[in-house]
mmCIF file of C-alpha atoms in Angstrom:
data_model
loop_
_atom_site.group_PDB
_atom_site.id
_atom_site.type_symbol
_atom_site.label_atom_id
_atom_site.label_comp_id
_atom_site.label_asym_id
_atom_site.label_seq_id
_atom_site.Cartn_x
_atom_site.Cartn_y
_atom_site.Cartn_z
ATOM 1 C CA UNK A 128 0.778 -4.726 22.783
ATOM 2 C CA UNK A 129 1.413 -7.828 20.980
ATOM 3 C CA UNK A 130 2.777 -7.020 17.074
ATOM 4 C CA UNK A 131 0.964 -10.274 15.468
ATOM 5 C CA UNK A 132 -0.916 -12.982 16.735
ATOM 6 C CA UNK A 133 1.636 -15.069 15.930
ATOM 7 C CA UNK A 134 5.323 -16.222 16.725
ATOM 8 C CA UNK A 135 6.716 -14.029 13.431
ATOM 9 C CA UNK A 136 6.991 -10.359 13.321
ATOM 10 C CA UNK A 137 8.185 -7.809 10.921
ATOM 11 C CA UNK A 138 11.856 -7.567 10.118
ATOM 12 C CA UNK A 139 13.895 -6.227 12.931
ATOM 13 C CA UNK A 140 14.387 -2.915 10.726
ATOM 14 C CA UNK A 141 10.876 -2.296 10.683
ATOM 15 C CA UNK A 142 11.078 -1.917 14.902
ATOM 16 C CA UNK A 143 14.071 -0.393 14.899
ATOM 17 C CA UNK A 144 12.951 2.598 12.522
ATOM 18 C CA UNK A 145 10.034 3.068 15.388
ATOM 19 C CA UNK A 146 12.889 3.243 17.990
ATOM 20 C CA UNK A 147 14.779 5.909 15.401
ATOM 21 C CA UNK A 148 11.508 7.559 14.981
ATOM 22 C CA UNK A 149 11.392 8.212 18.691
ATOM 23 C CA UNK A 150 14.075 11.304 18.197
ATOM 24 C CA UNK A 151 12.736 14.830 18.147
ATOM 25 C CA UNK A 152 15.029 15.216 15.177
ATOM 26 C CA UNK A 153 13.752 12.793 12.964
ATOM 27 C CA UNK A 154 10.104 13.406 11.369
ATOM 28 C CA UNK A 155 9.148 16.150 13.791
ATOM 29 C CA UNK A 156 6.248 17.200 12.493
ATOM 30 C CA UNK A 157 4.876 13.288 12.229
ATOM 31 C CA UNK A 158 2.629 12.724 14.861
ATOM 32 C CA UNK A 159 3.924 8.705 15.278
ATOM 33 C CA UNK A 160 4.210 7.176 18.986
ATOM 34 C CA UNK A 161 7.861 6.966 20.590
ATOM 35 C CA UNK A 162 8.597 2.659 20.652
ATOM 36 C CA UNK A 163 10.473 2.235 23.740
ATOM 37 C CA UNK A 164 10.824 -1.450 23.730
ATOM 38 C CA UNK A 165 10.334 -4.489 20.893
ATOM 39 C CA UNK A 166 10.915 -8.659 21.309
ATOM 40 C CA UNK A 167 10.596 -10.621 18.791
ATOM 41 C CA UNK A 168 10.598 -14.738 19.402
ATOM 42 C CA UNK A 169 12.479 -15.560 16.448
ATOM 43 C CA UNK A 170 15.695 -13.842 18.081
ATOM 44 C CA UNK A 171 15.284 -14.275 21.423
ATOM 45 C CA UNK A 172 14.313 -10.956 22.501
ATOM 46 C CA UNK A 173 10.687 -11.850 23.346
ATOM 47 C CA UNK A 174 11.596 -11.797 27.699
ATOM 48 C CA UNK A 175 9.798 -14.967 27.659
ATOM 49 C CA UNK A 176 6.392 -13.322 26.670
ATOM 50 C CA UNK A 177 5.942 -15.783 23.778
ATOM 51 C CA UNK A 178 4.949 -13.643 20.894
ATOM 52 C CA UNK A 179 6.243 -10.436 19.571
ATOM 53 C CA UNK A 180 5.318 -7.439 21.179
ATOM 54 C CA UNK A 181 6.098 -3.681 20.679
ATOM 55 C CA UNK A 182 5.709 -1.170 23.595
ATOM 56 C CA UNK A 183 4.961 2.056 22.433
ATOM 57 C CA UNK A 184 3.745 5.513 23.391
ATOM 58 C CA UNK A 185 -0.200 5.975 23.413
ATOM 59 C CA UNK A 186 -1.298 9.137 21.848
ATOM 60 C CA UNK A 187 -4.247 10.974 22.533
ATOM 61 C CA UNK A 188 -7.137 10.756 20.584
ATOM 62 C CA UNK A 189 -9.549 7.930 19.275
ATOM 63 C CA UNK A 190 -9.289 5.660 16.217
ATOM 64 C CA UNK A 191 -11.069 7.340 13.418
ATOM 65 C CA UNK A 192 -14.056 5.467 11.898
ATOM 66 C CA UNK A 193 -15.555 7.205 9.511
ATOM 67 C CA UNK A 194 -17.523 8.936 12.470
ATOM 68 C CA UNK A 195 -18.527 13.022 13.153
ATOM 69 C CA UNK A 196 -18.416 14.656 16.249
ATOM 70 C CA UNK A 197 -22.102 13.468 16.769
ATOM 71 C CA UNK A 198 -20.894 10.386 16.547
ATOM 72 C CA UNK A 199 -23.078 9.680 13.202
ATOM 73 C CA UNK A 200 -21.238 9.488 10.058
ATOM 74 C CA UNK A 201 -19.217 12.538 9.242
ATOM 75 C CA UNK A 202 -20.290 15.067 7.275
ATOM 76 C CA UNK A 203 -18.273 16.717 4.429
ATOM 77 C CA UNK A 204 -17.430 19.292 6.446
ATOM 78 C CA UNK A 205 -15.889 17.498 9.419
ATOM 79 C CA UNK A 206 -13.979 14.931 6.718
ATOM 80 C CA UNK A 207 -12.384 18.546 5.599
ATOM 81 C CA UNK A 208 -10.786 18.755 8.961
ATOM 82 C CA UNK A 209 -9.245 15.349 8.541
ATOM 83 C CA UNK A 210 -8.052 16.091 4.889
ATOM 84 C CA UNK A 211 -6.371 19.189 5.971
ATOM 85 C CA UNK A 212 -4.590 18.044 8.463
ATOM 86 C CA UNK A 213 -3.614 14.868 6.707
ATOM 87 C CA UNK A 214 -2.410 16.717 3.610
ATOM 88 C CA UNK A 215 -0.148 19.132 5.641
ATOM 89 C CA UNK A 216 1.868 15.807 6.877
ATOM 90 C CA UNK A 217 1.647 14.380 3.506
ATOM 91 C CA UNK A 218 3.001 17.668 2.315
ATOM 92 C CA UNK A 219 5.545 17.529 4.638
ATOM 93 C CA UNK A 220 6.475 14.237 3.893
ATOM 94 C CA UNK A 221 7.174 15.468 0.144
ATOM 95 C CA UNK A 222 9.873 17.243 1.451
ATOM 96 C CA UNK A 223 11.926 14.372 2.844
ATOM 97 C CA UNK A 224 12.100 11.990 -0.283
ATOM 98 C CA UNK A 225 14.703 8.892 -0.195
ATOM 99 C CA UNK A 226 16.883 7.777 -3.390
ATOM 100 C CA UNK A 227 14.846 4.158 -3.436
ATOM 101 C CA UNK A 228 12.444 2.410 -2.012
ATOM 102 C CA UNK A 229 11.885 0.071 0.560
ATOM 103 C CA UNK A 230 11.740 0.018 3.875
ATOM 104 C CA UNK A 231 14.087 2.077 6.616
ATOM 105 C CA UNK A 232 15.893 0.481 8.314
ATOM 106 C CA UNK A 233 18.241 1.690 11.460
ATOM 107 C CA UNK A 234 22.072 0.450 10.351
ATOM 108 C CA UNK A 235 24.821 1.609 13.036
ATOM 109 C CA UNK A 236 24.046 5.492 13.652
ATOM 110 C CA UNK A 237 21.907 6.002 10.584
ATOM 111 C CA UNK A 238 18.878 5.387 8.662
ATOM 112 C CA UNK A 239 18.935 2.928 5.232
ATOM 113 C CA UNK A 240 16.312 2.095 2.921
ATOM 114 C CA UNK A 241 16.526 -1.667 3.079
ATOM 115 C CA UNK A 242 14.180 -5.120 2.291
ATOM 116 C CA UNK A 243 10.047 -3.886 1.943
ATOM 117 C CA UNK A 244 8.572 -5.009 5.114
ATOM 118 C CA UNK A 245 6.903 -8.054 4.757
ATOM 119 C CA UNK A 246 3.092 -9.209 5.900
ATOM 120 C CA UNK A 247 3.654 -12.924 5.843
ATOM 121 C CA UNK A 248 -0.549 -13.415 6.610
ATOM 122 C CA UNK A 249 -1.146 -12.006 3.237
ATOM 123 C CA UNK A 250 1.861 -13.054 0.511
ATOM 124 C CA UNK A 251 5.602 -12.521 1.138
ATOM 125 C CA UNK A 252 6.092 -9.027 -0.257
ATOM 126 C CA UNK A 253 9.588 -9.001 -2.420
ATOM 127 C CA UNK A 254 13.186 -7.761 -1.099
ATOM 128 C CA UNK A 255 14.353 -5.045 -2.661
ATOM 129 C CA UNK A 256 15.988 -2.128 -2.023
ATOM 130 C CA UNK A 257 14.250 -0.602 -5.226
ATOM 131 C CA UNK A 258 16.265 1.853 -7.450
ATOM 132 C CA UNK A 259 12.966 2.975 -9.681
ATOM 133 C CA UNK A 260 9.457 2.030 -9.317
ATOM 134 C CA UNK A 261 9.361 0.281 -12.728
ATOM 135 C CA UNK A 262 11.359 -2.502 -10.586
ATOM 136 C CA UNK A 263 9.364 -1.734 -7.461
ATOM 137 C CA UNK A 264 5.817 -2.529 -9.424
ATOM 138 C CA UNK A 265 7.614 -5.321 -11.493
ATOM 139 C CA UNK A 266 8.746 -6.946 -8.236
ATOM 140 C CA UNK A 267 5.335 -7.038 -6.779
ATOM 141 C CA UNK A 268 3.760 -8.672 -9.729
ATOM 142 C CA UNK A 269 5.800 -11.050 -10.157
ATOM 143 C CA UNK A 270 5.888 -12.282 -6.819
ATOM 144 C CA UNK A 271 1.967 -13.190 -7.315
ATOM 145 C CA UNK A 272 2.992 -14.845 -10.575
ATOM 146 C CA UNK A 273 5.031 -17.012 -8.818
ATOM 147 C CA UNK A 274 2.770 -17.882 -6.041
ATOM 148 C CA UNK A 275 -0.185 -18.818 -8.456
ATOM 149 C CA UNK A 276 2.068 -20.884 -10.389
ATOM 150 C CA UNK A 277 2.969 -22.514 -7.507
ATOM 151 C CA UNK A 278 -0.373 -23.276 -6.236
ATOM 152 C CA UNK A 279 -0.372 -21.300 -3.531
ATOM 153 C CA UNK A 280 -2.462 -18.305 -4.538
ATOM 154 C CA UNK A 281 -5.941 -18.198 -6.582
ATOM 155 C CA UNK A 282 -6.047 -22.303 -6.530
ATOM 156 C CA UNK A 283 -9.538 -21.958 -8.010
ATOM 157 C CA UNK A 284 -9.225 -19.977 -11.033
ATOM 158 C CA UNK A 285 -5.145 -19.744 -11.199
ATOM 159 C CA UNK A 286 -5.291 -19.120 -14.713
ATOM 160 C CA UNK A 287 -7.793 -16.281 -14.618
ATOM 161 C CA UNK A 288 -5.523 -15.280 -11.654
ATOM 162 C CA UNK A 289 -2.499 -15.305 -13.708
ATOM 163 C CA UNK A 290 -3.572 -13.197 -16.617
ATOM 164 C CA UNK A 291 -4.450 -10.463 -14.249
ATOM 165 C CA UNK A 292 -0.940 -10.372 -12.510
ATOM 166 C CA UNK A 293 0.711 -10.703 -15.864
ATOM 167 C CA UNK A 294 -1.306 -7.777 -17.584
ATOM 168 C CA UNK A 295 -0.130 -5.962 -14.462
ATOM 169 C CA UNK A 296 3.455 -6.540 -15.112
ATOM 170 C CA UNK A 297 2.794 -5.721 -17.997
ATOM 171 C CA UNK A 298 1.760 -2.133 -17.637
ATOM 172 C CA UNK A 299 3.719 -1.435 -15.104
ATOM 173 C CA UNK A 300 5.124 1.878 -16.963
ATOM 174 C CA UNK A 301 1.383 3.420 -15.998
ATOM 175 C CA UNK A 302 2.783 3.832 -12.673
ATOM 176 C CA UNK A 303 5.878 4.799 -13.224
ATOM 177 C CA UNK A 304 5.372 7.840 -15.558
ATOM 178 C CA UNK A 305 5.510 10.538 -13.437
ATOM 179 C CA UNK A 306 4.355 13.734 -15.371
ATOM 180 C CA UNK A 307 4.229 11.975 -18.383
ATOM 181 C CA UNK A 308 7.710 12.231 -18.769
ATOM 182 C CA UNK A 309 10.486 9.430 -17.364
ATOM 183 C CA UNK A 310 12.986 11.044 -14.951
ATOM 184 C CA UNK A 311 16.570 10.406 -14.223
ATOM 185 C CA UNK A 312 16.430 9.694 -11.086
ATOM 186 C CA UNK A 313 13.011 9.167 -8.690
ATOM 187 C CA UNK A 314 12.798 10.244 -5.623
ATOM 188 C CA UNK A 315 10.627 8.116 -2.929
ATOM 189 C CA UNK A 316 8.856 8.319 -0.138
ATOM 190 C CA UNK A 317 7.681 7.094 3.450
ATOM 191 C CA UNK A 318 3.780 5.921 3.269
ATOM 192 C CA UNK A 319 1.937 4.007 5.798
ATOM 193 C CA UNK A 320 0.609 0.997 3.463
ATOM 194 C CA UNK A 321 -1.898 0.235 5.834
ATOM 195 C CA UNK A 322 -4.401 3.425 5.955
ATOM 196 C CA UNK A 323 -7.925 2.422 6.150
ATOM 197 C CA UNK A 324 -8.700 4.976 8.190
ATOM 198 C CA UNK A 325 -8.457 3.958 11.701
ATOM 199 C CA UNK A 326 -4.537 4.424 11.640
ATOM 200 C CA UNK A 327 -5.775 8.152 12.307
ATOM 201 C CA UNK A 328 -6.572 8.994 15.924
ATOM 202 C CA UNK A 329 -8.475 12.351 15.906
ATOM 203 C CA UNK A 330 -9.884 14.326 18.927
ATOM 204 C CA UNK A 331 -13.145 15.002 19.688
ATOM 205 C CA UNK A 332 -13.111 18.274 17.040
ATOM 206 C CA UNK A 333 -11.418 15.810 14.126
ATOM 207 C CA UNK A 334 -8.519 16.842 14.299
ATOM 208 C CA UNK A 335 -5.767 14.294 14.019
ATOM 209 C CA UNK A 336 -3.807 13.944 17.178
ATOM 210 C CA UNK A 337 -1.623 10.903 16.254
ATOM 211 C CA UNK A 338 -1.307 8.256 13.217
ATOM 212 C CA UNK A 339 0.018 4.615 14.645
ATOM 213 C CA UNK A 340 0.233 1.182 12.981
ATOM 214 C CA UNK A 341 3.798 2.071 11.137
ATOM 215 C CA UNK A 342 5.127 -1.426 11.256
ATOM 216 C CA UNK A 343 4.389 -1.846 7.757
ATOM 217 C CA UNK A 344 5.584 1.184 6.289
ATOM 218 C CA UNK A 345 7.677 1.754 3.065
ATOM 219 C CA UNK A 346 9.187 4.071 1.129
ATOM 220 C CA UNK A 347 7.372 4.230 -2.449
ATOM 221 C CA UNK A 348 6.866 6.167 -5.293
ATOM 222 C CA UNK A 349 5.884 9.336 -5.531
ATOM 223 C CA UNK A 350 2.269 8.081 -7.375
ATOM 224 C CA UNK A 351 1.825 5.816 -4.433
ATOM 225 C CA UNK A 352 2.772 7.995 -1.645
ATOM 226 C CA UNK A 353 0.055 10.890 -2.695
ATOM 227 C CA UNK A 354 -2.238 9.273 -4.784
ATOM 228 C CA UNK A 355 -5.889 7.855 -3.451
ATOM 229 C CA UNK A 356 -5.426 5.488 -0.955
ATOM 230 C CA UNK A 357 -7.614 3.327 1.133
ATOM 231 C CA UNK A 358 -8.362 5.942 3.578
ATOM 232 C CA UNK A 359 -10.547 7.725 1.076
ATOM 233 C CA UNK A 360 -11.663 4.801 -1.229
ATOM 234 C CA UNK A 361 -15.441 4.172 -1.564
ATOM 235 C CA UNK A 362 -14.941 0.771 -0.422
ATOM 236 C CA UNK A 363 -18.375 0.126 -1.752
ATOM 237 C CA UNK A 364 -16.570 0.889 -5.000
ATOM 238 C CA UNK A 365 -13.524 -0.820 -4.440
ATOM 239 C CA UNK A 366 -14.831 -4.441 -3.273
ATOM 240 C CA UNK A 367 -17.435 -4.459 -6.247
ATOM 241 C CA UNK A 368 -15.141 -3.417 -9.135
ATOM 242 C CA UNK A 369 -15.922 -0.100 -9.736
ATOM 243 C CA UNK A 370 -13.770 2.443 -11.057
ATOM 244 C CA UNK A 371 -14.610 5.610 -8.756
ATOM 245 C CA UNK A 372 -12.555 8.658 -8.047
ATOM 246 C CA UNK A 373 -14.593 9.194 -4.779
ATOM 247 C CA UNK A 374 -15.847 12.404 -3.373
ATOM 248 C CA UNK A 375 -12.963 11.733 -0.347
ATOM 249 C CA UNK A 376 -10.449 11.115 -2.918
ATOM 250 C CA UNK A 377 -10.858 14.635 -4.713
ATOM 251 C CA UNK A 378 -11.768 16.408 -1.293
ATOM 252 C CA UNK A 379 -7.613 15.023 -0.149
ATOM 253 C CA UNK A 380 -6.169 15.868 -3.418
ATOM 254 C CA UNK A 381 -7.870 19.699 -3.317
ATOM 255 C CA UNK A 382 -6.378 19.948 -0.204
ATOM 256 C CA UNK A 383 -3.175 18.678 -0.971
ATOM 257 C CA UNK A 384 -3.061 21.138 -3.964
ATOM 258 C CA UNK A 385 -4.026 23.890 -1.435
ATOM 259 C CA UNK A 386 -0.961 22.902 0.961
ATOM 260 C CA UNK A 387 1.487 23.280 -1.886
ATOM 261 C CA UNK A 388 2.095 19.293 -2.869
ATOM 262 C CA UNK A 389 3.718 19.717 -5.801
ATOM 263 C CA UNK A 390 3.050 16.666 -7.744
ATOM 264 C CA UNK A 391 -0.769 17.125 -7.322
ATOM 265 C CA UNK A 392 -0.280 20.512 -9.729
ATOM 266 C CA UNK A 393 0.647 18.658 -12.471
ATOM 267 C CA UNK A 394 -0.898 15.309 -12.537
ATOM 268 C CA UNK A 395 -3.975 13.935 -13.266
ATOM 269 C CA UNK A 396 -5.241 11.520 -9.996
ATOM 270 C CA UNK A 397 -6.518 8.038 -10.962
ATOM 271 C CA UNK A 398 -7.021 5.089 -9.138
ATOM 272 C CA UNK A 399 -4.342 2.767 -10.902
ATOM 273 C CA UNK A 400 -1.876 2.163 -8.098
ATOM 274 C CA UNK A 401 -4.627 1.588 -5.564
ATOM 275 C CA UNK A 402 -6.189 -0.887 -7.988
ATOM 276 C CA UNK A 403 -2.588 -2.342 -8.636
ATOM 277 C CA UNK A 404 -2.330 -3.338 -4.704
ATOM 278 C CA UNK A 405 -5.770 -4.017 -4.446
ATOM 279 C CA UNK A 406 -5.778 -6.252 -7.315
ATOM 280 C CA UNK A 407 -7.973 -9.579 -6.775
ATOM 281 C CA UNK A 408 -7.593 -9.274 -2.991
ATOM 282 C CA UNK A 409 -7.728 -12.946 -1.540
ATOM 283 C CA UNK A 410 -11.105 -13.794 -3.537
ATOM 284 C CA UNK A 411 -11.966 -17.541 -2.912
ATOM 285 C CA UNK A 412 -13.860 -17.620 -5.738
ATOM 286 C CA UNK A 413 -13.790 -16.271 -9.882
ATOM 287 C CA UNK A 414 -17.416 -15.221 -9.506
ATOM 288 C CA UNK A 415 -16.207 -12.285 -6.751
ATOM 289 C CA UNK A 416 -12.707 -11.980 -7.908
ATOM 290 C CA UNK A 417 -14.102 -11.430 -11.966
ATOM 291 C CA UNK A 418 -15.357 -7.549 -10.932
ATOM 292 C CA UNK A 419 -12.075 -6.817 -9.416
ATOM 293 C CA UNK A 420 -10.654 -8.223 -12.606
ATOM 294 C CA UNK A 421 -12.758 -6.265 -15.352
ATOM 295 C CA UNK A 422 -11.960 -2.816 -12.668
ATOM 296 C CA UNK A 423 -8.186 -3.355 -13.206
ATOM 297 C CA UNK A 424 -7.899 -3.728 -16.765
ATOM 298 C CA UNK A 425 -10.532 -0.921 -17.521
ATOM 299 C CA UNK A 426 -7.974 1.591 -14.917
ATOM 300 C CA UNK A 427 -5.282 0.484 -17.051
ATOM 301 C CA UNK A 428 -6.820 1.508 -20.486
ATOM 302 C CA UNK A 429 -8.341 -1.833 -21.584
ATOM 303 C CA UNK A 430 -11.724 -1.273 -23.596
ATOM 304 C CA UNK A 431 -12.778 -5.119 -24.477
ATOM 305 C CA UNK A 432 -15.043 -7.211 -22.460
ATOM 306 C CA UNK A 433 -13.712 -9.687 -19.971
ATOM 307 C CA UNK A 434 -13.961 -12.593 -22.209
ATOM 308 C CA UNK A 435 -12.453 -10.928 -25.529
ATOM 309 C CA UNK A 436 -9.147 -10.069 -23.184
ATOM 310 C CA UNK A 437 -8.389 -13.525 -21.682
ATOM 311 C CA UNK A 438 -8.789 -14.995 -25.529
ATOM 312 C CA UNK A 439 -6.291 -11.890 -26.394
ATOM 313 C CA UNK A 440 -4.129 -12.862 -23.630
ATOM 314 C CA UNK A 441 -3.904 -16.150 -23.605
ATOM 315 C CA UNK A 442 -2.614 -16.118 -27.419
ATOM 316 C CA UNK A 443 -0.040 -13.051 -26.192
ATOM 317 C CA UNK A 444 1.097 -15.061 -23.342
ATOM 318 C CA UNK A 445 1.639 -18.968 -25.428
ATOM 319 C CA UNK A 446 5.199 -18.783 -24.915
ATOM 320 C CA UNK A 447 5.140 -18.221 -21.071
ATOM 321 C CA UNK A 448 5.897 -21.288 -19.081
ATOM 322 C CA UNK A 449 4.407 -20.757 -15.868
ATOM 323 C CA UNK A 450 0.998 -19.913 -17.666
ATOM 324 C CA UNK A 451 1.277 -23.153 -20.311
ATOM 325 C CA UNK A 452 2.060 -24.811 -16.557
ATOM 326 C CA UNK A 453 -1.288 -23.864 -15.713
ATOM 327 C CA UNK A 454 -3.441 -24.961 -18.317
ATOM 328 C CA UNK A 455 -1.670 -28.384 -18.597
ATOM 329 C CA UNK A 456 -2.002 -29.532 -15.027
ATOM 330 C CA UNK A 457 -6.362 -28.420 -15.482
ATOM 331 C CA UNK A 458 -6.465 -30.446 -18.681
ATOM 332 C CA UNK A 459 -4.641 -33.388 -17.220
#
């Protein structure tokens, strides 16, 4: 199976942690596909197949969809199935944290938390290691403040696009409180980033047989790593700028709480790290990006309209460069 479309895969870590994963010892109970091969172009390892490729194990089971046994949309019921068993691994996984995050990588005869992965068709994510997930969340942000600033992000409303990302930066401490109190030392741990759903192969009672697609995965924050995710977001919701908890996302955390995840017993669940990574997507244009906009800042505690906040922000924000950047080079 080819791992892009293009010449350019994921860092060689990212492969080699699916070759680690293939020992019994390592993530038992994880029901991820054994990698027996990987090429990549950019190192010669490719045996002439001209893109990057991973070989792995297939699992049993199909791609999950959102559909019931019937093959309609499933019903509450049958979504339980899927929410148990995906909240037993995620409990699991709550017992295996990592001292920062990242991404694992195989060094030698052991496993390190290295570089985050990156997804070069969407925007270079930043390097890291990450030692607490104020600089985890700070690194992120900034990374989209420098790409609008440097045209190559938002080009039709950068400065609308630059506020957002900055008020993000800005709040980063939402994420990082973790029971309301700031710890010592975090503790992190392994997510798949990319879990709309159809990472999930189920059988033909929804049960989950096998979760694949872990090229991307990182080790994150505790907030992130349990918190609503794509695979239960009302993407109805989500795309239009609503702030929803949805009926999926309360359904996972119940049954998290019922499996013993210990975070879940003492936190309340919002939407604000989803929202954070969502953010304004890869909008074309203000008119669809401005809902997404409004969503984040009302997540994050902000009670003004849209237009009261940008005049607030853009007096706050006079003395930042990048931003005066901005609005010189559209009144030129």
């Amino acid at each position: 199976m080819p791992a892009y479309a293009s010449k350019t895969a994921p860092p060689r870590g990212s492969f080699e942690f699916l070759e680690w994963r293939a020992s019994p010892l390592v993530f038992p109970f994880l029901p991820a596909p054994r990698a027996f091969n990987y090429g990549v172009c950019s190192n010669g390892t490719d045996h002439s197949v001209g893109v990057a490729f991973l070989l792995i194990e297939e699992l049993p089971g199909r791609p999950w969809t959102g559909q019931g046994v019937s093959g309609t949309t499933a019903t509450d019921d049958e979504k339980a199935r899927i929410w148990s068993d995906l909240a037993e691994i995620l409990a699991e996984l709550e017992h295996h944290p990592f001292p920062k995050a990242g991404s694992l990588c195989f060094h030698s005869s052991s496993v390190e938390i290295s570089a985050v992965a990156s997804d070069i068709f969407v925007v270079l994510t930043p390097n890291g290691p990450f030692h607490n997930s104020t600089a985890y969340y700070t690194a992120f942000a900034e990374q989209y403040l420098a790409l609008i600033a440097d045209g190559q992000l938002y080009t039709e409303y950068p400065i609308n696009g630059y506020l957002v990302y900055r008020f993000l930066k800005d709040n980063v401490s939402q994420l990082a409180e973790q029971g309301g109190e700031a710890k010592p030392s975090e503790e992190f741990f392994l997510k798949h980033v990319d879990d709309k759903g159809d990472h999930l192969l189920v059988d033909d009672d929804l049960h989950i047989t096998g979760i694949i697609d872990w090229q991307m995965a990182r080790v994150v924050p505790r907030r992130e790593a349990f918190g609503p995710s794509l695979v239960t977001a009302d993407m109805n919701a989500l795309c239009g700028g609503k702030v929803s908890i949805s009926a999926d996302d309360v359904a996972l955390t119940d049954a998290l709480r019922q499996k013993g995840l210990s975070w879940m017993t003492s936190c309340a669940v919002d939407e604000k790290a989803r929202r954070f990574f969502w953010g304004l997507t890869l909008e074309s244009e203000w008119l669809n990006a401005l809902q997404l906009a409004i969503a984040i800042l009302e997540v994050f505690g902000v009670s003004q309209d849209w237009a009261q906040w940008r005049e607030t922000a853009l007096k706050e924000y006079e003395t930042d460069e990048r931003l005066n950047g901005l609005v010189s080079s559209i009144s030129r």
